[in-house]
mmCIF file of C-alpha atoms in Angstrom:
data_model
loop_
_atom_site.group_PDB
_atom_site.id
_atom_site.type_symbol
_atom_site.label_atom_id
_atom_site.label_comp_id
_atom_site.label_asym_id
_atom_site.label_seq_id
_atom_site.Cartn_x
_atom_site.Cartn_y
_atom_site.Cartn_z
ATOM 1 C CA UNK Y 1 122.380 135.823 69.311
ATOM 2 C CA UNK Y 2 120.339 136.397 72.164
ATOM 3 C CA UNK Y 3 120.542 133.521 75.228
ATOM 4 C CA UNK Y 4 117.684 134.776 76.123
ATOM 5 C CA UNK Y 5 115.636 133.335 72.829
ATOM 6 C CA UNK Y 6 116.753 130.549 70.089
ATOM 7 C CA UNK Y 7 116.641 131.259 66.366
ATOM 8 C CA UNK Y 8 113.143 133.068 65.891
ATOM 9 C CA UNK Y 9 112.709 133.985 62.566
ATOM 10 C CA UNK Y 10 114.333 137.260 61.796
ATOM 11 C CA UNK Y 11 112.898 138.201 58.066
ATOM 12 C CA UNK Y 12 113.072 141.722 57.711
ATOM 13 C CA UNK Y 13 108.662 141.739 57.594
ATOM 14 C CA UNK Y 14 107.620 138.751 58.933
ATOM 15 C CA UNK Y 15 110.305 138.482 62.128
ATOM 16 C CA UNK Y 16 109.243 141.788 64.082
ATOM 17 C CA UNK Y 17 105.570 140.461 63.381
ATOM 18 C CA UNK Y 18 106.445 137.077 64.808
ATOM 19 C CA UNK Y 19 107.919 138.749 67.743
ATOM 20 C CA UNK Y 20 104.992 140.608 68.622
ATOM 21 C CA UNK Y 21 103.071 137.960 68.381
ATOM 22 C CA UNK Y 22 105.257 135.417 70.465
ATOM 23 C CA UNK Y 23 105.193 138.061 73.591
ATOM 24 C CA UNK Y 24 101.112 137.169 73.130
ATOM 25 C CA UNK Y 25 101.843 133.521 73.378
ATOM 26 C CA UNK Y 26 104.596 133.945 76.231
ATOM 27 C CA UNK Y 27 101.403 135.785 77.831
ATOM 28 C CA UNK Y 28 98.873 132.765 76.880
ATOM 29 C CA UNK Y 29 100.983 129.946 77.992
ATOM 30 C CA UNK Y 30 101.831 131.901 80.894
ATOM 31 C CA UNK Y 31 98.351 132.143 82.498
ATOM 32 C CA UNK Y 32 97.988 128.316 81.706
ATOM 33 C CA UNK Y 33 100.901 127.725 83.583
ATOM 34 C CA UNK Y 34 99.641 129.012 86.410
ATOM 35 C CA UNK Y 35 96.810 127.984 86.466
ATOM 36 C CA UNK Y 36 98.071 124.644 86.654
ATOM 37 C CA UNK Y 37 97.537 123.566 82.900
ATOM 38 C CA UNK Y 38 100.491 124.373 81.070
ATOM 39 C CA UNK Y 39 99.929 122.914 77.313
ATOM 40 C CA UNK Y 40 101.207 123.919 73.910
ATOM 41 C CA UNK Y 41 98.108 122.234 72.666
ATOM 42 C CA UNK Y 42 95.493 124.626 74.540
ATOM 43 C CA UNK Y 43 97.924 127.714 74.278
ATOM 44 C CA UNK Y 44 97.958 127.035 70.231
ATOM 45 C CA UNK Y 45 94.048 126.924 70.145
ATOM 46 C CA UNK Y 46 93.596 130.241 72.872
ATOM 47 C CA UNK Y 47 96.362 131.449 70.344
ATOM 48 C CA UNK Y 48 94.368 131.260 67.366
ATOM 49 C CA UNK Y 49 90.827 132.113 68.946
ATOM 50 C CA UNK Y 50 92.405 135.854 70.288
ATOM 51 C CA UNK Y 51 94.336 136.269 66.731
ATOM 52 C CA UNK Y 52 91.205 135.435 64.320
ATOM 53 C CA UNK Y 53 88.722 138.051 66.811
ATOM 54 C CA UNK Y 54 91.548 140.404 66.335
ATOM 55 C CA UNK Y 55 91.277 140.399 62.998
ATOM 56 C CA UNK Y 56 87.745 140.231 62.526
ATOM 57 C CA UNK Y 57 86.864 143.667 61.394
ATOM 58 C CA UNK Y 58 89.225 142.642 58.398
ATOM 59 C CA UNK Y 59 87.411 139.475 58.083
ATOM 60 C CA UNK Y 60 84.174 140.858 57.852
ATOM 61 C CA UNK Y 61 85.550 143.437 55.302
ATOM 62 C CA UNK Y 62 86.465 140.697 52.980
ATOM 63 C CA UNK Y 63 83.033 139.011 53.500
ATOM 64 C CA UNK Y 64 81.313 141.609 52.395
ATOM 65 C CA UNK Y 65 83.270 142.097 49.450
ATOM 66 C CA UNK Y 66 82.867 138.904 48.302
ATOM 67 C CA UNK Y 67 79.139 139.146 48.504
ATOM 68 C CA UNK Y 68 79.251 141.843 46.859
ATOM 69 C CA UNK Y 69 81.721 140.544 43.866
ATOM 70 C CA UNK Y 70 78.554 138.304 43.240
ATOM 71 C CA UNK Y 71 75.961 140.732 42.591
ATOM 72 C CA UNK Y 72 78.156 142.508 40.586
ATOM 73 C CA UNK Y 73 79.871 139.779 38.421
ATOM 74 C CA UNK Y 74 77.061 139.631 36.219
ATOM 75 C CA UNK Y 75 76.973 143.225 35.733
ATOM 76 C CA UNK Y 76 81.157 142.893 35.276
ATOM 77 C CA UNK Y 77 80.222 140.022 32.867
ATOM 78 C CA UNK Y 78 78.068 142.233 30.916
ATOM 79 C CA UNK Y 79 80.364 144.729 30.339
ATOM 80 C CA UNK Y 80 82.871 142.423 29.122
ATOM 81 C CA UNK Y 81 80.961 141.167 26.697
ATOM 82 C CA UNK Y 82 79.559 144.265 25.335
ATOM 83 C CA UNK Y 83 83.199 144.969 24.606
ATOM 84 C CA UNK Y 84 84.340 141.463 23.625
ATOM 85 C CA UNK Y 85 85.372 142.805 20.106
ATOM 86 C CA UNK Y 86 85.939 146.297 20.134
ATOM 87 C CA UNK Y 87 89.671 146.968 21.240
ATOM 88 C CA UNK Y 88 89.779 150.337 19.829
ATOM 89 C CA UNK Y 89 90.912 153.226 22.380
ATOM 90 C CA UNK Y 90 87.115 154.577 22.800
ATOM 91 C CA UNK Y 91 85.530 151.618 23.388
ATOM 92 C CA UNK Y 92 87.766 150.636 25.989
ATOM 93 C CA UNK Y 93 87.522 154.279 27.773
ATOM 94 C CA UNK Y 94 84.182 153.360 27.932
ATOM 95 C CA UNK Y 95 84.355 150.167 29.038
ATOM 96 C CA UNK Y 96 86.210 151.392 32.198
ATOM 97 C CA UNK Y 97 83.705 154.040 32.979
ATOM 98 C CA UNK Y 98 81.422 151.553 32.853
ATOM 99 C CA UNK Y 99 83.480 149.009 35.045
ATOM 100 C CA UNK Y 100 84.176 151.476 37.076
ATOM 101 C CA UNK Y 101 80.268 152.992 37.751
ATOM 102 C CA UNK Y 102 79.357 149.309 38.670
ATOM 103 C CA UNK Y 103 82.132 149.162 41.589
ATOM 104 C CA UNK Y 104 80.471 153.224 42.566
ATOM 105 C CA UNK Y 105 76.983 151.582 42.558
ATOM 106 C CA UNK Y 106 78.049 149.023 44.934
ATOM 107 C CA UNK Y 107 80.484 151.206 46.792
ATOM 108 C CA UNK Y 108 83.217 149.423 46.908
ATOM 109 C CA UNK Y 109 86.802 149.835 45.323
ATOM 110 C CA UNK Y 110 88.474 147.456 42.352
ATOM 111 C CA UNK Y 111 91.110 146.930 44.635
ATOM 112 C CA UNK Y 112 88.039 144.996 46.791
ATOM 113 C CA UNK Y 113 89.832 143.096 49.553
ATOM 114 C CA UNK Y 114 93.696 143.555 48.675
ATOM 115 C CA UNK Y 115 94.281 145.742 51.328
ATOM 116 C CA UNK Y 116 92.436 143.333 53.962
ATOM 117 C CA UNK Y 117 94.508 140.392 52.088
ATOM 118 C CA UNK Y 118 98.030 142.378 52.304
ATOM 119 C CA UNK Y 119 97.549 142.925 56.069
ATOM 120 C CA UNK Y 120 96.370 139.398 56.962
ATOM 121 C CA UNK Y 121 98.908 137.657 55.060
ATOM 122 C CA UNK Y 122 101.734 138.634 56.800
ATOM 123 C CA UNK Y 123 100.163 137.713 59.927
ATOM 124 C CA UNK Y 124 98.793 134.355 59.513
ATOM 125 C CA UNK Y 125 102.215 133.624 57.959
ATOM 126 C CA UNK Y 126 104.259 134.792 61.251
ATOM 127 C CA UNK Y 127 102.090 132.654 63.402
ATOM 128 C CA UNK Y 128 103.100 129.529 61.492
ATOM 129 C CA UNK Y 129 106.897 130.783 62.864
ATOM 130 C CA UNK Y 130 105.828 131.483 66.038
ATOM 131 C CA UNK Y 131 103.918 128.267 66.407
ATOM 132 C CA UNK Y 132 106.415 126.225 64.590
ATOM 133 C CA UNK Y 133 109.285 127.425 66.648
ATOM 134 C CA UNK Y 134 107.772 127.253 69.942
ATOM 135 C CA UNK Y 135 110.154 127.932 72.619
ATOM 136 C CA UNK Y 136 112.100 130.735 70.491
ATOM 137 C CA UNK Y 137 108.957 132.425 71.833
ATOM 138 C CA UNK Y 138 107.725 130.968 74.667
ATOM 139 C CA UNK Y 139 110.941 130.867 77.548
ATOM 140 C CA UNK Y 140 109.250 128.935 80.286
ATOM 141 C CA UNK Y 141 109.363 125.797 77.240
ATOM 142 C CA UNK Y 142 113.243 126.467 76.227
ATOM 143 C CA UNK Y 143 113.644 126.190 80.128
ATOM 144 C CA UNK Y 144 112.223 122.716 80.150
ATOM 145 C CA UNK Y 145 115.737 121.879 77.480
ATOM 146 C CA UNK Y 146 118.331 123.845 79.750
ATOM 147 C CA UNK Y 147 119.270 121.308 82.158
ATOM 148 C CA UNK Y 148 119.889 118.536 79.386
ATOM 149 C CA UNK Y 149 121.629 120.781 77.294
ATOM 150 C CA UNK Y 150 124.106 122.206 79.892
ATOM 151 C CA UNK Y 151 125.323 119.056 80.013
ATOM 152 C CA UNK Y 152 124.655 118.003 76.126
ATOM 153 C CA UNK Y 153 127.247 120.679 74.831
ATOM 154 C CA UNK Y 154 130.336 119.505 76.661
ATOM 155 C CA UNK Y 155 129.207 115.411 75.946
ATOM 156 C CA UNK Y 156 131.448 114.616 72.994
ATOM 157 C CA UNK Y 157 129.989 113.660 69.472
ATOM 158 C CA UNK Y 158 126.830 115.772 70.555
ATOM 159 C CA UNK Y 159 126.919 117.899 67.805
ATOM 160 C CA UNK Y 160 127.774 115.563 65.257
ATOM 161 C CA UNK Y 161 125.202 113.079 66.692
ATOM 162 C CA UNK Y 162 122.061 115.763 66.491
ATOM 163 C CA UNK Y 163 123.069 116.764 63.005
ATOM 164 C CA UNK Y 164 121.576 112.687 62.228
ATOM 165 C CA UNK Y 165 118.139 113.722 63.468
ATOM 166 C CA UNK Y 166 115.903 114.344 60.537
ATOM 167 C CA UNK Y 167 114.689 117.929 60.837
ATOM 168 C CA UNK Y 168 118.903 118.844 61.761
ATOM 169 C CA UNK Y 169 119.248 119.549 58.037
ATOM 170 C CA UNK Y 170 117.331 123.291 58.154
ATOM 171 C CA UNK Y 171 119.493 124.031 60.834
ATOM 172 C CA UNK Y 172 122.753 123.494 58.841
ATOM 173 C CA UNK Y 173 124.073 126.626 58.619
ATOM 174 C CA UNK Y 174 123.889 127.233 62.404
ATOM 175 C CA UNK Y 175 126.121 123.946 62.985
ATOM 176 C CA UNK Y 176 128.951 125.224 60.109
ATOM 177 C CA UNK Y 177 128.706 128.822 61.763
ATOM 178 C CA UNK Y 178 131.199 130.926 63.727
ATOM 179 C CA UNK Y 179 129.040 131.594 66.640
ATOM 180 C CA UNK Y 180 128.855 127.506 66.603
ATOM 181 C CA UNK Y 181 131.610 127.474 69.715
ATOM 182 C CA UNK Y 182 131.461 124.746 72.257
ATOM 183 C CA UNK Y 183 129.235 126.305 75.584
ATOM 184 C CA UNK Y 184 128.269 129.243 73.893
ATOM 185 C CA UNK Y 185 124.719 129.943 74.284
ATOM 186 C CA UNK Y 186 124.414 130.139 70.023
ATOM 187 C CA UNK Y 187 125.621 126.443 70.603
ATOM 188 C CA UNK Y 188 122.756 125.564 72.830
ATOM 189 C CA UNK Y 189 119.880 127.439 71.535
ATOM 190 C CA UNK Y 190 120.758 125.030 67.834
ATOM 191 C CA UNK Y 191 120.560 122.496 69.856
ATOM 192 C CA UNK Y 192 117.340 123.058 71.389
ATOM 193 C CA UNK Y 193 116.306 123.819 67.819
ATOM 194 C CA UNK Y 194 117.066 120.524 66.653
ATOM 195 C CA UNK Y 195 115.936 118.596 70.093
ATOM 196 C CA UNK Y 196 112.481 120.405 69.824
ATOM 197 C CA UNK Y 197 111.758 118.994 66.369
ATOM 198 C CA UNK Y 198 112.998 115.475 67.249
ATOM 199 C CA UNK Y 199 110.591 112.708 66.852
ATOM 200 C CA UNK Y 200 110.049 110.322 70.155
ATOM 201 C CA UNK Y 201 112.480 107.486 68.144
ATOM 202 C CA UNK Y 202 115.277 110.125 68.034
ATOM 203 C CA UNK Y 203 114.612 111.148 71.864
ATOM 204 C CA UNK Y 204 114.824 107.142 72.566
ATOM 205 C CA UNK Y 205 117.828 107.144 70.684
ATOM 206 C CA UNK Y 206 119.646 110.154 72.316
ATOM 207 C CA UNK Y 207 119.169 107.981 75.727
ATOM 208 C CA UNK Y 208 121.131 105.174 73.924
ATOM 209 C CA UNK Y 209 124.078 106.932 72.549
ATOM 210 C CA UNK Y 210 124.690 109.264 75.588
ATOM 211 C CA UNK Y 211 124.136 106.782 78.692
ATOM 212 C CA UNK Y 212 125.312 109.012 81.204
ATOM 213 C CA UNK Y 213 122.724 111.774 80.353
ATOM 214 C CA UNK Y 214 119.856 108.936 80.125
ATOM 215 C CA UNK Y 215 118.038 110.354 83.170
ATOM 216 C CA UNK Y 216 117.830 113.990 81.820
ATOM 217 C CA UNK Y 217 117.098 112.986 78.508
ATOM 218 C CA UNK Y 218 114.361 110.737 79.750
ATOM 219 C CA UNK Y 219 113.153 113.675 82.399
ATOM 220 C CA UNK Y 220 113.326 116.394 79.872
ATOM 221 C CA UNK Y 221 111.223 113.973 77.517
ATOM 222 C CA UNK Y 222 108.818 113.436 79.778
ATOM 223 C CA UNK Y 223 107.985 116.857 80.623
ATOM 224 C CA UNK Y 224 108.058 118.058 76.992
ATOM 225 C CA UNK Y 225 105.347 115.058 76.580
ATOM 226 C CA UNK Y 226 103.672 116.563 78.936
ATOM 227 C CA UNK Y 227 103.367 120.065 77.936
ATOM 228 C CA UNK Y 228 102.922 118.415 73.827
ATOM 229 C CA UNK Y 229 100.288 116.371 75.032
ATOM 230 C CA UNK Y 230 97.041 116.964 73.225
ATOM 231 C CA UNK Y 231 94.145 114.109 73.785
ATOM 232 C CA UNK Y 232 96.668 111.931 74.070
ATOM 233 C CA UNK Y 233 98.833 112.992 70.967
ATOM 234 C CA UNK Y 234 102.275 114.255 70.733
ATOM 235 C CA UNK Y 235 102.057 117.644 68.920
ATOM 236 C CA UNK Y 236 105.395 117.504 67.965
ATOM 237 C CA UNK Y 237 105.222 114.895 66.306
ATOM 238 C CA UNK Y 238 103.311 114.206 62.929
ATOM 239 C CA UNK Y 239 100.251 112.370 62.228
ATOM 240 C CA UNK Y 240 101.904 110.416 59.936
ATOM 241 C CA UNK Y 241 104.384 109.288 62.497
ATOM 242 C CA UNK Y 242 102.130 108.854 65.639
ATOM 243 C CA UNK Y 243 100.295 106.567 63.107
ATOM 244 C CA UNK Y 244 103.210 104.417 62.121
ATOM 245 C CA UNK Y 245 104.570 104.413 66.084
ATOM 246 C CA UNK Y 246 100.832 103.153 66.719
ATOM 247 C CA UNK Y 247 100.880 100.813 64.996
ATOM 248 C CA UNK Y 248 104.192 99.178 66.191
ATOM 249 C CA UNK Y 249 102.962 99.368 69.777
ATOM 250 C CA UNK Y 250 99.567 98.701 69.132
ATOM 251 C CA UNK Y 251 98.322 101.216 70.066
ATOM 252 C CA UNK Y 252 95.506 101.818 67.907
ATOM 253 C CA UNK Y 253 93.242 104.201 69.072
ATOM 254 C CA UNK Y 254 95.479 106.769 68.491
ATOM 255 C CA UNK Y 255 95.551 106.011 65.225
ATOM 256 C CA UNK Y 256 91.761 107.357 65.030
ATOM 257 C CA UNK Y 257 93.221 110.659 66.436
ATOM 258 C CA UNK Y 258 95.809 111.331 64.124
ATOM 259 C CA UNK Y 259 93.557 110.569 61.334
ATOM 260 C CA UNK Y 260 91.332 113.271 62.619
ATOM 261 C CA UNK Y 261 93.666 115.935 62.377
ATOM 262 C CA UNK Y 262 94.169 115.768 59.054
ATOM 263 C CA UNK Y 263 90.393 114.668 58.558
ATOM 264 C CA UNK Y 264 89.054 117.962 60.270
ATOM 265 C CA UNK Y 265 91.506 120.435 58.556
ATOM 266 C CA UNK Y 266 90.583 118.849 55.366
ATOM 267 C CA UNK Y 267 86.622 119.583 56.249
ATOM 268 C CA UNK Y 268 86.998 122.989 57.875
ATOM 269 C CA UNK Y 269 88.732 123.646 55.028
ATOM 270 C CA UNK Y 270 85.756 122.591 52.533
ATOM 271 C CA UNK Y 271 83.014 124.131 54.852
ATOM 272 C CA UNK Y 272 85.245 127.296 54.228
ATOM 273 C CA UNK Y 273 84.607 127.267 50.635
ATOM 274 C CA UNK Y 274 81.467 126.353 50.477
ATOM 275 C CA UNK Y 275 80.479 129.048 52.932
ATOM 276 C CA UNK Y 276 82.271 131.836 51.029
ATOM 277 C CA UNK Y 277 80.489 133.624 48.446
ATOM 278 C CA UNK Y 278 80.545 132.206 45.318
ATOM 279 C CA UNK Y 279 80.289 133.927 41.606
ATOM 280 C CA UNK Y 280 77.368 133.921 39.744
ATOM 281 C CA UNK Y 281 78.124 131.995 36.860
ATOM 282 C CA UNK Y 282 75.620 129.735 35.028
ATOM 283 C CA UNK Y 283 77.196 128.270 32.027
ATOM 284 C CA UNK Y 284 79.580 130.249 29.755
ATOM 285 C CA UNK Y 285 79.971 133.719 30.034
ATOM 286 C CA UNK Y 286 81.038 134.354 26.561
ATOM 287 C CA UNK Y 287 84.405 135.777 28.191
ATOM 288 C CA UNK Y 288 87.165 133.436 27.992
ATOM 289 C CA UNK Y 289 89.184 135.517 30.903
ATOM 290 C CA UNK Y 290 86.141 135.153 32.837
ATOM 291 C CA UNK Y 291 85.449 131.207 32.274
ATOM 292 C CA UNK Y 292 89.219 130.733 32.700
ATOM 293 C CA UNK Y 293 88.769 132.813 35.835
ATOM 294 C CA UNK Y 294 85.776 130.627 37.088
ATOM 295 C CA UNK Y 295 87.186 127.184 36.182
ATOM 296 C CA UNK Y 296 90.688 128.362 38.033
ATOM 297 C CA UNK Y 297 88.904 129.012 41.167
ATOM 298 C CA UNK Y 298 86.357 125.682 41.007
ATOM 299 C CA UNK Y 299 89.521 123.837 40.540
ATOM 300 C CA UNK Y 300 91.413 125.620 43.411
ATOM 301 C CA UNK Y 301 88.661 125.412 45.782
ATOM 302 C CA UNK Y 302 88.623 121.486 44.834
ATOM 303 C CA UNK Y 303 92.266 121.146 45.737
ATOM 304 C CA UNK Y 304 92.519 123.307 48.863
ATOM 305 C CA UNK Y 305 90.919 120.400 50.721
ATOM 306 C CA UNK Y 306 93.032 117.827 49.395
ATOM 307 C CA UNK Y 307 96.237 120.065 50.157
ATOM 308 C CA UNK Y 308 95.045 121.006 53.598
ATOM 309 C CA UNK Y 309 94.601 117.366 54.296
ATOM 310 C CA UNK Y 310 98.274 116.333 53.267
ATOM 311 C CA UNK Y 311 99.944 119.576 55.103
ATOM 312 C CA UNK Y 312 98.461 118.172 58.437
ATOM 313 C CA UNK Y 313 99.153 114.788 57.588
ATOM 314 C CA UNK Y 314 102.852 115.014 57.549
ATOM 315 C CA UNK Y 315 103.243 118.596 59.059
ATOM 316 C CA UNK Y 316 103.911 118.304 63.436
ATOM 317 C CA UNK Y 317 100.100 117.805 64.739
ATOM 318 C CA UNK Y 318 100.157 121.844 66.385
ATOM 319 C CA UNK Y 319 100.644 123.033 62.888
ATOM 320 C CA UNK Y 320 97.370 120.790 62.519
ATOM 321 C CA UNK Y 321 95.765 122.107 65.422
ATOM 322 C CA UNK Y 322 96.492 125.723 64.801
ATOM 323 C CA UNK Y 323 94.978 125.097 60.649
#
């Protein structure tokens, strides 16, 4: 492994596309940084804003298919039902000449927006590594861990004691592998893997267990805090724990804030429906792939909300910020 980056994701589609994108937010947090405002927060929203105009000719592509998918459903409909009971070899020739002069009319292909889809996809799915795994991407944030974990790898019980932390457990096979050798840089990037997913508690408790290290532990903390900060929430931590820690301290404003994360991705996610096109469809078409079709989607659109809202809830707040 490299020393010079952690565990980025290394799928054989996904990893070189999360690697591009990481050099852009090296480059994003970069700028901040020198400018004096270095915050994953702010480099997660820039992040998003440069990705989603970068992709905009797709976007509009799929727009327009969509709005077009609803003039030409009833026409689709039509068709279908013409043909509803006539399964012979002739009739359904005809029926996909017919199909198939409705998608010419339009101009547009039966594949619609697959192609747009199959390209997006990909992407939106390596940001979620690159954002989730932060400093595998970004090395001015891995250098914040270096100083602690110099020292961390040669403090006995280290290992074992990181393996307790909750999120340790996706990082198993890392602990139990070969290149797991005391000092060696595969050593420390696993355990800046683990440290960067730890929640404050587990930072707290990392103080307790290794005295010695207390004042790099609390220094390396403080500065990760400061970088994670995001009006006035920890981003690597959940909603669902800064509301629980709130609580205990009383701190309850920020229990407003963390509700909002979860609140807004729920809503952007329901304007987002709403404001796609949506098939004509009064009533029953007479089709029962078609109504299946229709009451599929109404139900999926329903539940995307829902879903988006639970994701953010327990997912670290930057996963919230970047949905």
């Amino acid at each position: 492994m490299s020393g010079i980056i952690l565990t980025p994701y290394d799928g054989a589609i996904l990893g070189p596309i999360a690697k591009v994108l990481g050099y852009l937010m090296e480059g994003i947090f970069f700028v901040l940084d020198k400018i004096g405002i270095p915050n994953v927060g702010l480099s997660i929203i820039l992040f998003t804003i440069v990705i989603y105009l970068l992709l905009m000719p797709l976007t509009i592509k799929q727009q327009k298919f969509s709005k077009l998918s609803a003039k030409m459903n009833p026409e689709l409909q039509a068709i279908q039902a013409k043909y509803k009971n006539r399964k012979d070899n002739d009739s359904m020739i005809k029926m996909n000449e017919e199909t198939k002069a409705v998608y010419k009319k339009y101009g547009v292909s039966p594949s619609g927006s697959c192609l747009q889809l199959v390209i997006q996809l990909p992407i939106l799915w390596a940001l979620y590594r690159v954002i989730y795994n932060f400093p595998a991407y970004v090395p001015n944030v891995k250098a914040v861990f270096s100083t602690l974990v110099d020292k961390l790898v040669t403090a006995d019980g280290a290992s074992a004691f990181l393996q307790t932390f909750k999120n340790a457990s996706q990082y198993a096979k890392q602990f139990s592998s070969s290149s797991f050798v005391a000092g060696s840089d595969y050593m420390k990037n696993t355990f800046i893997d683990v440290l960067n997913k730890a929640s404050s508690a587990e930072w707290m408790s990392l103080k307790t267990e290794f005295p010695s290290l207390a004042t790099d532990v609390q220094n390396t903390y403080d500065t990760l805090s400061r970088f994670n900060n995001f009006l006035g929430l920890n981003i690597a931590n959940s909603p669902s724990y800064i509301i629980k820690d709130a609580f205990q301290s009383g701190s309850y404003l920020l229990v407003v804030g963390a509700l909002m994360i979860p609140i807004l991705a729920a809503l952007t996610q329901f304007l987002n429906v709403k404001l796609m096109p949506q098939p004509t469809n009064n009533g029953s078409t007479g089709n029962e792939q078609a109504d299946a079709m229709a009451a599929s989607m109404k139900s999926m659109n329903m539940m995307m909300p829902i879903m988006s809202a639970i994701f953010c809830f327990t997912l670290p707040t930057g996963m919230g910020i970047y949905w």
